[in-house]
């Protein structure tokens, strides 16, 4: 190996290790995003995390920010998903493309955000764990 290659490899090693660490902290939500999230989850109680959820035909995914999605199954059940990484265009309305295998959304499923007007990919990320928020029984 050439000396300059060795030096550049040694300089990059800490960055690569930091990228693999489990200390990822998602970007903070803006005041508007926080308000929207609170409104969507108001009156609901969080449950135990799960890594997969069934894809429902009448449900929808809503981007709260570039790193937080809500998966609405019904008026009584909403899942929050904190993405692994950040899909840069979601907060400005870019389209979300999800690559799934089977009938469920699962942690690690790959997402891409794209601007349909320009055809440009604006971000890549993955689904995190799903946290269910349920309305309490009456």
Coordinates of C-alpha atoms in Angstrom, one line a residue:
X1 CA 0.0 0.0 0.0
X2 CA 1.3 3.5 -0.8
X3 CA 2.1 5.7 2.1
X4 CA -0.5 8.4 1.2
X5 CA -3.2 5.7 0.9
X6 CA -2.4 4.4 4.4
X7 CA -2.5 7.9 5.9
X8 CA -5.9 8.7 4.3
X9 CA -7.3 5.3 5.4
X10 CA -6.2 6.0 9.0
X11 CA -7.8 9.5 8.9
X12 CA -11.1 8.1 7.7
X13 CA -11.2 5.2 10.2
X14 CA -12.7 7.2 13.1
X15 CA -15.3 8.7 10.9
X16 CA -16.4 5.2 9.7
X17 CA -16.5 3.9 13.3
X18 CA -18.6 6.9 14.4
X19 CA -21.0 6.2 11.5
X20 CA -21.5 2.6 12.8
X21 CA -22.1 3.6 16.4
X22 CA -25.5 3.3 18.0
X23 CA -25.5 7.0 19.1
X24 CA -27.6 8.4 16.2
X25 CA -29.8 11.2 17.4
X26 CA -32.5 12.4 15.0
X27 CA -32.8 16.1 14.2
X28 CA -35.0 18.1 16.5
X29 CA -38.5 18.9 15.3
X30 CA -39.4 22.5 14.6
X31 CA -42.2 24.2 16.7
X32 CA -44.7 23.7 13.9
X33 CA -43.7 20.0 13.5
X34 CA -44.0 19.4 17.2
X35 CA -47.4 21.0 17.3
X36 CA -48.6 18.8 14.3
X37 CA -47.2 15.7 16.0
X38 CA -48.9 16.5 19.3
X39 CA -52.2 17.2 17.6
X40 CA -52.1 13.9 15.7
X41 CA -51.3 11.9 18.9
X42 CA -53.6 13.8 21.3
X43 CA -55.6 11.6 23.6
X44 CA -53.7 8.5 22.5
X45 CA -51.5 6.3 24.8
X46 CA -48.1 5.0 23.6
X47 CA -47.6 1.2 23.6
X48 CA -44.7 -1.2 23.3
X49 CA -42.4 -0.8 20.3
X50 CA -42.6 -3.3 17.5
X51 CA -40.3 -3.9 14.5
X52 CA -43.1 -4.7 12.0
X53 CA -46.7 -3.7 11.3
X54 CA -49.2 -5.0 8.8
X55 CA -49.8 -2.8 5.8
X56 CA -53.4 -1.8 5.8
X57 CA -55.3 -0.9 2.6
X58 CA -57.0 2.2 4.1
X59 CA -54.1 3.6 6.1
X60 CA -51.8 6.4 5.2
X61 CA -48.3 7.5 5.9
X62 CA -47.8 11.2 6.9
X63 CA -44.4 12.9 7.1
X64 CA -44.1 15.1 10.1
X65 CA -40.5 15.9 9.4
X66 CA -37.5 14.5 7.4
X67 CA -37.1 11.9 10.2
X68 CA -40.6 11.2 11.7
X69 CA -43.5 9.5 10.0
X70 CA -47.0 8.7 11.3
X71 CA -48.7 5.6 10.0
X72 CA -52.5 6.0 10.5
X73 CA -54.3 2.7 10.6
X74 CA -57.6 4.1 12.0
X75 CA -58.9 7.0 14.1
X76 CA -58.0 5.0 17.2
X77 CA -54.6 3.7 16.1
X78 CA -51.6 5.6 14.9
X79 CA -48.0 4.4 14.7
X80 CA -45.0 6.8 15.1
X81 CA -41.8 5.8 13.2
X82 CA -38.5 7.6 13.9
X83 CA -36.6 7.0 10.7
X84 CA -33.0 5.7 10.6
X85 CA -31.3 8.5 8.9
X86 CA -33.2 11.4 7.3
X87 CA -35.0 11.6 3.9
X88 CA -34.2 15.3 3.2
X89 CA -37.2 16.2 1.0
X90 CA -40.1 14.9 3.1
X91 CA -40.8 18.1 5.1
X92 CA -41.2 20.1 1.9
X93 CA -43.6 17.6 0.4
X94 CA -41.5 15.3 -1.7
X95 CA -43.0 11.8 -2.5
X96 CA -42.1 8.9 -0.3
X97 CA -41.1 5.6 -2.0
X98 CA -40.9 2.5 0.2
X99 CA -39.3 -0.8 -0.8
X100 CA -40.9 -3.6 1.2
X101 CA -40.9 -7.3 1.0
X102 CA -44.1 -9.1 2.0
X103 CA -47.3 -7.7 3.6
X104 CA -45.6 -5.7 6.4
X105 CA -43.6 -2.5 6.9
X106 CA -40.6 -3.5 9.0
X107 CA -37.6 -1.8 10.6
X108 CA -34.9 -1.5 8.0
X109 CA -37.2 -1.2 5.0
X110 CA -35.6 1.2 2.6
X111 CA -37.2 4.6 1.8
X112 CA -36.4 7.2 -0.8
X113 CA -37.8 10.7 -1.1
X114 CA -38.1 12.1 -4.5
X115 CA -39.2 15.4 -6.1
X116 CA -41.6 14.3 -8.8
X117 CA -41.4 17.6 -10.7
X118 CA -37.7 17.3 -11.3
X119 CA -37.4 13.5 -11.0
X120 CA -34.5 14.0 -8.5
X121 CA -34.0 11.7 -5.5
X122 CA -33.7 14.0 -2.5
X123 CA -33.0 11.5 0.3
X124 CA -32.5 7.9 1.4
X125 CA -33.4 6.5 4.9
X126 CA -34.9 3.4 6.5
X127 CA -37.8 2.7 8.8
X128 CA -37.2 2.5 12.5
X129 CA -39.3 0.8 15.2
X130 CA -43.0 1.5 15.2
X131 CA -44.5 2.9 18.4
X132 CA -48.3 2.4 18.6
X133 CA -50.5 5.2 19.9
X134 CA -54.0 4.0 20.8
X135 CA -57.1 5.9 22.0
X136 CA -58.1 4.5 25.4
X137 CA -61.2 2.3 25.5
X138 CA -64.4 4.0 26.7

